[in-house]
PDB file of C-alpha atoms in Angstrom:
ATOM      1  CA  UNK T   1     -27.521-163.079 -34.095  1.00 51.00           C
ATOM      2  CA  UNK T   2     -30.265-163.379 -31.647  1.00 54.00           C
ATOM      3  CA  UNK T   3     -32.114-161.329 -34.306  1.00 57.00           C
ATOM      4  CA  UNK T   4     -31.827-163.880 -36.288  1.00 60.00           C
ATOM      5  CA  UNK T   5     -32.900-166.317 -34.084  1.00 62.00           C
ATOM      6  CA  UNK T   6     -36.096-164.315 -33.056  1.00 66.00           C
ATOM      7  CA  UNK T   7     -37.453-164.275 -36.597  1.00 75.00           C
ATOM      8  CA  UNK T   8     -36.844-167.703 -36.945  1.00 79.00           C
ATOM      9  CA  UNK T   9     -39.001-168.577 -34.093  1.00 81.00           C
ATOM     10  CA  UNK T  10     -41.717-166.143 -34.999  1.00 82.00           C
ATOM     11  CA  UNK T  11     -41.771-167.252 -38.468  1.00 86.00           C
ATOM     12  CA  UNK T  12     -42.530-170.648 -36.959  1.00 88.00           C
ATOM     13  CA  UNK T  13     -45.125-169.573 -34.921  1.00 86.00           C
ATOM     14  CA  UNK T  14     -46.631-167.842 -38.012  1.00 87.00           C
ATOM     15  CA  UNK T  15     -46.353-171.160 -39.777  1.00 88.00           C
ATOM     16  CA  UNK T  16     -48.240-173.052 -37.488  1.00 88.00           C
ATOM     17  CA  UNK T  17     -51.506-170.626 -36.900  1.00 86.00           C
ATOM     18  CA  UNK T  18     -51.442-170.760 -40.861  1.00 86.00           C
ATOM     19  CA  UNK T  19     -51.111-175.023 -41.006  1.00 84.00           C
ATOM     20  CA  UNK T  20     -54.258-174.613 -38.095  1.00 83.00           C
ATOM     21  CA  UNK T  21     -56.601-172.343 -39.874  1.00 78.00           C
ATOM     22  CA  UNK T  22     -55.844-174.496 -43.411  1.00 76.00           C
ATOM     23  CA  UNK T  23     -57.135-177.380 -41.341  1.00 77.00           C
ATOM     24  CA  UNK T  24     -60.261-175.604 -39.763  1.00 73.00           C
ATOM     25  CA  UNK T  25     -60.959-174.876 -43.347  1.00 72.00           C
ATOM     26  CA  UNK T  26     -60.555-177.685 -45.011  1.00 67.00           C
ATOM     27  CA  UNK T  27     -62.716-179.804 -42.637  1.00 67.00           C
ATOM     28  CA  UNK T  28     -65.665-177.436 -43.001  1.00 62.00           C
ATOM     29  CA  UNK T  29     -65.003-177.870 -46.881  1.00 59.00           C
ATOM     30  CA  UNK T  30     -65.548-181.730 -46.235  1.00 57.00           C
ATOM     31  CA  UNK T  31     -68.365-182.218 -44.928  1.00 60.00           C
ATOM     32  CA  UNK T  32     -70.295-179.193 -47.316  1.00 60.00           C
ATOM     33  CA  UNK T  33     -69.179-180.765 -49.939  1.00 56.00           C
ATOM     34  CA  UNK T  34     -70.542-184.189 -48.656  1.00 57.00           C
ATOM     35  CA  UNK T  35     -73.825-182.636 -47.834  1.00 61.00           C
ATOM     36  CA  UNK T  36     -74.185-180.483 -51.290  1.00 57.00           C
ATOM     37  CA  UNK T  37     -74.017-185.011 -53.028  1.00 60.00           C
ATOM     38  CA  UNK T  38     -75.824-186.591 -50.907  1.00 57.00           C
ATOM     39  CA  UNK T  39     -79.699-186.466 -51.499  1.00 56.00           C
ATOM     40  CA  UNK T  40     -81.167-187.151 -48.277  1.00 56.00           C
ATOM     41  CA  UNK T  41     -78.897-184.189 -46.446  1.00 51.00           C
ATOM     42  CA  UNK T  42     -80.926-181.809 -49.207  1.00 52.00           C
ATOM     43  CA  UNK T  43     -84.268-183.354 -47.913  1.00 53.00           C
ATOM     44  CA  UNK T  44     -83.222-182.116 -44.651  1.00 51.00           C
ATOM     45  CA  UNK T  45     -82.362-178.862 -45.167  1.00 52.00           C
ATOM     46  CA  UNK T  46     -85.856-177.929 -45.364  1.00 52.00           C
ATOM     47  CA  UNK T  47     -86.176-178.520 -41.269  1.00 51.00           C
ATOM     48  CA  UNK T  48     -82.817-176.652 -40.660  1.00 50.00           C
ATOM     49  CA  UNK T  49     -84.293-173.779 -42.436  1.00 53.00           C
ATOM     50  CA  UNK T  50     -87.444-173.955 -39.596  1.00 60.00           C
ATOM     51  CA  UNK T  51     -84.844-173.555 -36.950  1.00 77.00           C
ATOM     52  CA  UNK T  52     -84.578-169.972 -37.526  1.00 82.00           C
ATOM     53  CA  UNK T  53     -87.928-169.445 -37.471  1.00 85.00           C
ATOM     54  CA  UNK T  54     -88.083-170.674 -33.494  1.00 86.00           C
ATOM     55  CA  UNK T  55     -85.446-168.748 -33.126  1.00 87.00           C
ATOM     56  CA  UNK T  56     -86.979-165.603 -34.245  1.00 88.00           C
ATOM     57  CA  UNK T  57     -90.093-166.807 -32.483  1.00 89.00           C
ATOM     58  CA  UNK T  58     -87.747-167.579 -28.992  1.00 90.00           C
ATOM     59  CA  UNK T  59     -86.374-164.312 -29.455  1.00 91.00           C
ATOM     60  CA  UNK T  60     -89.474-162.211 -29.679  1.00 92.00           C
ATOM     61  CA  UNK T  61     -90.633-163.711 -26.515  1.00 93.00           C
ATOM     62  CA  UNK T  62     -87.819-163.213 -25.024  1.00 93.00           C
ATOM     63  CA  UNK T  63     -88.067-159.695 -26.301  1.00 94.00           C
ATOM     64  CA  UNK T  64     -91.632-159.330 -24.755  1.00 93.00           C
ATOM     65  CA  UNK T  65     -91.059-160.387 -21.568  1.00 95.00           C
ATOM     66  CA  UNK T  66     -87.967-157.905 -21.138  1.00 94.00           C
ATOM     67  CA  UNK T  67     -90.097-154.977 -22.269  1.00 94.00           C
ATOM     68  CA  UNK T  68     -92.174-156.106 -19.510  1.00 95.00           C
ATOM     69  CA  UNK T  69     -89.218-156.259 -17.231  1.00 95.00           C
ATOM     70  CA  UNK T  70     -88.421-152.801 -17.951  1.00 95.00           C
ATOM     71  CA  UNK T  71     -91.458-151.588 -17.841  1.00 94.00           C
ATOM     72  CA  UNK T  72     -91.520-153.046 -14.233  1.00 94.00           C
ATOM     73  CA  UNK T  73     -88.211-151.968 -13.450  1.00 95.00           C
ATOM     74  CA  UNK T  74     -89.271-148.337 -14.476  1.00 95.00           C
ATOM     75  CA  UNK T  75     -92.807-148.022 -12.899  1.00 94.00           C
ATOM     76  CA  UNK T  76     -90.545-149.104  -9.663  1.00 95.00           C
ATOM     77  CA  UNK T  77     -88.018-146.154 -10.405  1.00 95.00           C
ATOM     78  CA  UNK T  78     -90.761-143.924 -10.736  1.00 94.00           C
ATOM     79  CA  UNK T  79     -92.296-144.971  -7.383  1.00 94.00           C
ATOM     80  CA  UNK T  80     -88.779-144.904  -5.748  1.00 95.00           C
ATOM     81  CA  UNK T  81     -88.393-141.577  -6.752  1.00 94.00           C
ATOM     82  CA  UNK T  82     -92.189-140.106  -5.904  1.00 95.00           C
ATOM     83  CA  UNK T  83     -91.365-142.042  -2.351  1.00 94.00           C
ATOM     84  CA  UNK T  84     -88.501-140.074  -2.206  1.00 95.00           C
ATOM     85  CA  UNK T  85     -89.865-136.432  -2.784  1.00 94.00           C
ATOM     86  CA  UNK T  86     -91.876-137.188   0.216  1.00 95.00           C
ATOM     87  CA  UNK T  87     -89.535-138.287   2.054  1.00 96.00           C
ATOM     88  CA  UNK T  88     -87.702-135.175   1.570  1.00 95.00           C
ATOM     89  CA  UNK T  89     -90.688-132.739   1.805  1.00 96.00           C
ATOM     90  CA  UNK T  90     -91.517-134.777   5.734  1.00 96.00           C
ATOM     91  CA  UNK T  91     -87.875-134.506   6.711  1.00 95.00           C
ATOM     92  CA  UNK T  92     -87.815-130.452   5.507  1.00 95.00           C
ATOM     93  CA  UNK T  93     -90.803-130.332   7.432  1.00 96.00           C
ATOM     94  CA  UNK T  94     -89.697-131.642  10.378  1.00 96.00           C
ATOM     95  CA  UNK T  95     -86.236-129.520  10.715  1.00 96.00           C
ATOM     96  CA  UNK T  96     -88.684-126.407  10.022  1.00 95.00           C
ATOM     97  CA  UNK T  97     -90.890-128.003  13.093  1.00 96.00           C
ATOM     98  CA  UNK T  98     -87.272-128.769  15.404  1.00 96.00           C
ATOM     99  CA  UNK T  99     -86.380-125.673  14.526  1.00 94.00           C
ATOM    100  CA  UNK T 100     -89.548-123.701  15.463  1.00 94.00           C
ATOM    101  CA  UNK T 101     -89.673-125.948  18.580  1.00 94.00           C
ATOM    102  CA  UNK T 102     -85.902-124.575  19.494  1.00 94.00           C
ATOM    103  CA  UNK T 103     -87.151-121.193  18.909  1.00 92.00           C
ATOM    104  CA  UNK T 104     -90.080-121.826  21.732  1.00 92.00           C
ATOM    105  CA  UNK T 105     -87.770-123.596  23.790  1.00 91.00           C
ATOM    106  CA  UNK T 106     -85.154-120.554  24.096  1.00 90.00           C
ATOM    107  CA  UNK T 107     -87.944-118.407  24.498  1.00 89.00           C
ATOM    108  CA  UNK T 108     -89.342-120.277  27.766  1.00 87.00           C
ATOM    109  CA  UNK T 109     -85.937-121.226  28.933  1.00 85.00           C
ATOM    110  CA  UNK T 110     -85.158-116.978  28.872  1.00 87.00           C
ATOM    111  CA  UNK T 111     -88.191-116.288  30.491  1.00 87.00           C
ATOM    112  CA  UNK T 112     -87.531-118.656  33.420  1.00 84.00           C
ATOM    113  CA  UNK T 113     -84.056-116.970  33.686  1.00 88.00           C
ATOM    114  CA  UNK T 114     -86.004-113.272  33.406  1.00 88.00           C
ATOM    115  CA  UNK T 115     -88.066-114.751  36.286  1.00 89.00           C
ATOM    116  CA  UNK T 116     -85.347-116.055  38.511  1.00 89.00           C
ATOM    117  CA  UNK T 117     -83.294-113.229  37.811  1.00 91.00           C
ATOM    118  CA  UNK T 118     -86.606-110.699  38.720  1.00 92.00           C
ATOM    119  CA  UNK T 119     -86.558-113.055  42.329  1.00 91.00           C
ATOM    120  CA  UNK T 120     -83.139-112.627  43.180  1.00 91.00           C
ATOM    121  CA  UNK T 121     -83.556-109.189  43.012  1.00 92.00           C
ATOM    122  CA  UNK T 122     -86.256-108.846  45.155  1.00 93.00           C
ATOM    123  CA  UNK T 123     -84.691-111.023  47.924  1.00 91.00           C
ATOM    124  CA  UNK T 124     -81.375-108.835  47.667  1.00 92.00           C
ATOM    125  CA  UNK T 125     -83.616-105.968  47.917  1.00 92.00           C
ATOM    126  CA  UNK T 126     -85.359-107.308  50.873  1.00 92.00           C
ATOM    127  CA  UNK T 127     -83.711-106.212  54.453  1.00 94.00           C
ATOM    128  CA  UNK T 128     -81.745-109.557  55.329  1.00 92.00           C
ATOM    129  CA  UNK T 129     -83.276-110.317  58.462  1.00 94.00           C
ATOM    130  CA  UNK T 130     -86.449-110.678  56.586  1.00 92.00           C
ATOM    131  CA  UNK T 131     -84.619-112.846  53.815  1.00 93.00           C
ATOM    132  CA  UNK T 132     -83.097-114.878  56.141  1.00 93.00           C
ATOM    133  CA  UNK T 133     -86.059-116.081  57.419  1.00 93.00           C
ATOM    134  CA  UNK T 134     -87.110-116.550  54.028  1.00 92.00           C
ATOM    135  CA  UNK T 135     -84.439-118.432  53.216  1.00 92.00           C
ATOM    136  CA  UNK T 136     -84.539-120.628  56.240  1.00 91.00           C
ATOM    137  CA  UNK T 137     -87.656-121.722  55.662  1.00 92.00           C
ATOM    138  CA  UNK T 138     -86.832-122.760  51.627  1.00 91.00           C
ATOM    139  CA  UNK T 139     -85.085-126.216  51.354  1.00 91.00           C
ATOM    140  CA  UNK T 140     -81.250-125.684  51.271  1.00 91.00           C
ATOM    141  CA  UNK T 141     -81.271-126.641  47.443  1.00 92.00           C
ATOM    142  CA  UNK T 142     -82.929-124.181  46.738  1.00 90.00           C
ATOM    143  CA  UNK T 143     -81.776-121.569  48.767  1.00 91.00           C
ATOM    144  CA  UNK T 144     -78.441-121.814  47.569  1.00 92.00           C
ATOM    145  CA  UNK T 145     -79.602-121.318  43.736  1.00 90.00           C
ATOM    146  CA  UNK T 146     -80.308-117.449  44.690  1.00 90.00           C
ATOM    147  CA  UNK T 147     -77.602-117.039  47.125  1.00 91.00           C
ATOM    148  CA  UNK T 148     -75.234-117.968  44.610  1.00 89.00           C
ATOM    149  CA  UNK T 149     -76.352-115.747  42.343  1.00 91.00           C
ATOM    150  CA  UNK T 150     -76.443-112.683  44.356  1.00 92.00           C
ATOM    151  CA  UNK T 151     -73.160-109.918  44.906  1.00 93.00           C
ATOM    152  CA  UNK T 152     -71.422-111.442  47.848  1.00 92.00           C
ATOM    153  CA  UNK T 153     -72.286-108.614  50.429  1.00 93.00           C
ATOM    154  CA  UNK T 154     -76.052-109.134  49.838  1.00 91.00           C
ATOM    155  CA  UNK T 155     -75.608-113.061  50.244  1.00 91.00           C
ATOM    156  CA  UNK T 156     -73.233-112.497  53.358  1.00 92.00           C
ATOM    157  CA  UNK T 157     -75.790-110.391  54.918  1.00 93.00           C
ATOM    158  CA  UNK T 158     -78.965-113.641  54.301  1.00 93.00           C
ATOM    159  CA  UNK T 159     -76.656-115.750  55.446  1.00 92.00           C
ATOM    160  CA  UNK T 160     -75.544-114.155  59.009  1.00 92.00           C
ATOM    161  CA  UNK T 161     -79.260-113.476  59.685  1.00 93.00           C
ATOM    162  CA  UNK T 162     -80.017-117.432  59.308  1.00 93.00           C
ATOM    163  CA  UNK T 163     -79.675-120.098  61.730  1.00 93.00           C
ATOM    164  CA  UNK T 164     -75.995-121.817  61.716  1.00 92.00           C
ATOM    165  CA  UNK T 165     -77.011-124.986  60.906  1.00 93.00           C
ATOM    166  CA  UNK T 166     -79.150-123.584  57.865  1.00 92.00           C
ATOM    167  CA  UNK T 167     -76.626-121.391  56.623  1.00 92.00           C
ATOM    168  CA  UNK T 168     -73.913-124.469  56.912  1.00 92.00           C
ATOM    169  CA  UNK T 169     -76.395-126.750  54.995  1.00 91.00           C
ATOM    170  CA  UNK T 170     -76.410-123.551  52.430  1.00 91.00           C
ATOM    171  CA  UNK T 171     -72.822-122.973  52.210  1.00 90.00           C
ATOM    172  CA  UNK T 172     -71.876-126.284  51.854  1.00 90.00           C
ATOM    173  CA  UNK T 173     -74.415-126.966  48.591  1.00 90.00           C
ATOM    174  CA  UNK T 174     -73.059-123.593  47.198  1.00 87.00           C
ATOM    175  CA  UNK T 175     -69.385-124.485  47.948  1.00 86.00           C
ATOM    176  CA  UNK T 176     -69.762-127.736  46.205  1.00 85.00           C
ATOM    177  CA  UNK T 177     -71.954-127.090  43.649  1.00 79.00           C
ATOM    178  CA  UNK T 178     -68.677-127.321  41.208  1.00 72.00           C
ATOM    179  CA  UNK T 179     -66.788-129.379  42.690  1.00 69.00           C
ATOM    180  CA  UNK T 180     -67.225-132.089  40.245  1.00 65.00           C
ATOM    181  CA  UNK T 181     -67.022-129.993  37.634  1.00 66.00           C
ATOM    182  CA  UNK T 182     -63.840-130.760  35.187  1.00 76.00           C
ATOM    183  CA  UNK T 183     -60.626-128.035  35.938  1.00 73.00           C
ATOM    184  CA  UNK T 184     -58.688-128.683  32.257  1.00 68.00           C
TER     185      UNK T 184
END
């Protein structure tokens, strides 16, 4: 039943667009028909046909001007791109240059440690009364940046030779040299 009901309704429908379009139609037909008698719509026809012409002649402006839009639009590509490529050639450059300048910078920063390392031998190799006064004489800071990195005996031994307010000042920068350091 509700079938039925469903054609009925589209049928309708169907009806109606049909009724519309007849309409559309027919009212065109009127006024064509109206033109094609009257004499003085055929003298105008003449202008209506110059219409298209400045259309055509609108469009091929219109045409003109976008060709030189796009020719715009792709000598700005093309400069876009060219400014890219150099862009890309200084930034390879310069990670070749950071990375060259790393390479120097490892190099000095080894040959400082060679060095350091090179004086902390000598002063472990020196007899530790001499050291000690050595050491005395250096500013505490500094001191304790070889006496931390010497074997403990060898520091043990500068540091009983030194005063005991020198090797306190010593022992306390080595002793806290980590203490801020984090423990997890």
């Amino acid at each position: 039943m509700s079938r039925r009901t469903g054609r009925g309704v589209l049928f309708i429908v169907a009806m109606l667009f049909a009724a519309s379009g007849a309409l559309r139609l027919g009212s065109g037909v009127g006024a064509a028909l109206a033109r094609a008698e009257d004499p003085a719509a055929s003298a105008a026809e003449p202008a209506a046909c110059e219409r298209p012409a400045a259309l055509a002649e609108a469009l091929t402006q219109r045409e003109g001007r976008l060709a030189v839009r796009e020719a715009a639009l792709n000598d700005r590509q093309a400069a876009l791109a060219l400014a890219d490529a150099v862009i890309a050639e200084r930034l390879a450059q310069l990670e070749a240059m950071e990375a060259e300048l790393r390479a120097t910078l490892a190099l000095a920063d080894g040959a400082a440690e060679a060095d350091i390392q090179k004086l902390t031998a000598v002063y472990q190799a020196m007899k530790p009364k001499d050291a000690a006064a050595l050491f005395e004489a250096m500013s505490p800071e500094f001191a304790a940046g070889f006496l931390g990195r010497m074997p403990p005996d060898s520091a043990a031994a500068i540091l009983s030779g030194m005063s005991a307010e020198a090797a306190y000042g010593v022992s306390v920068i080595v002793a806290g040299r980590n203490a801020a350091a984090p423990r997890d």
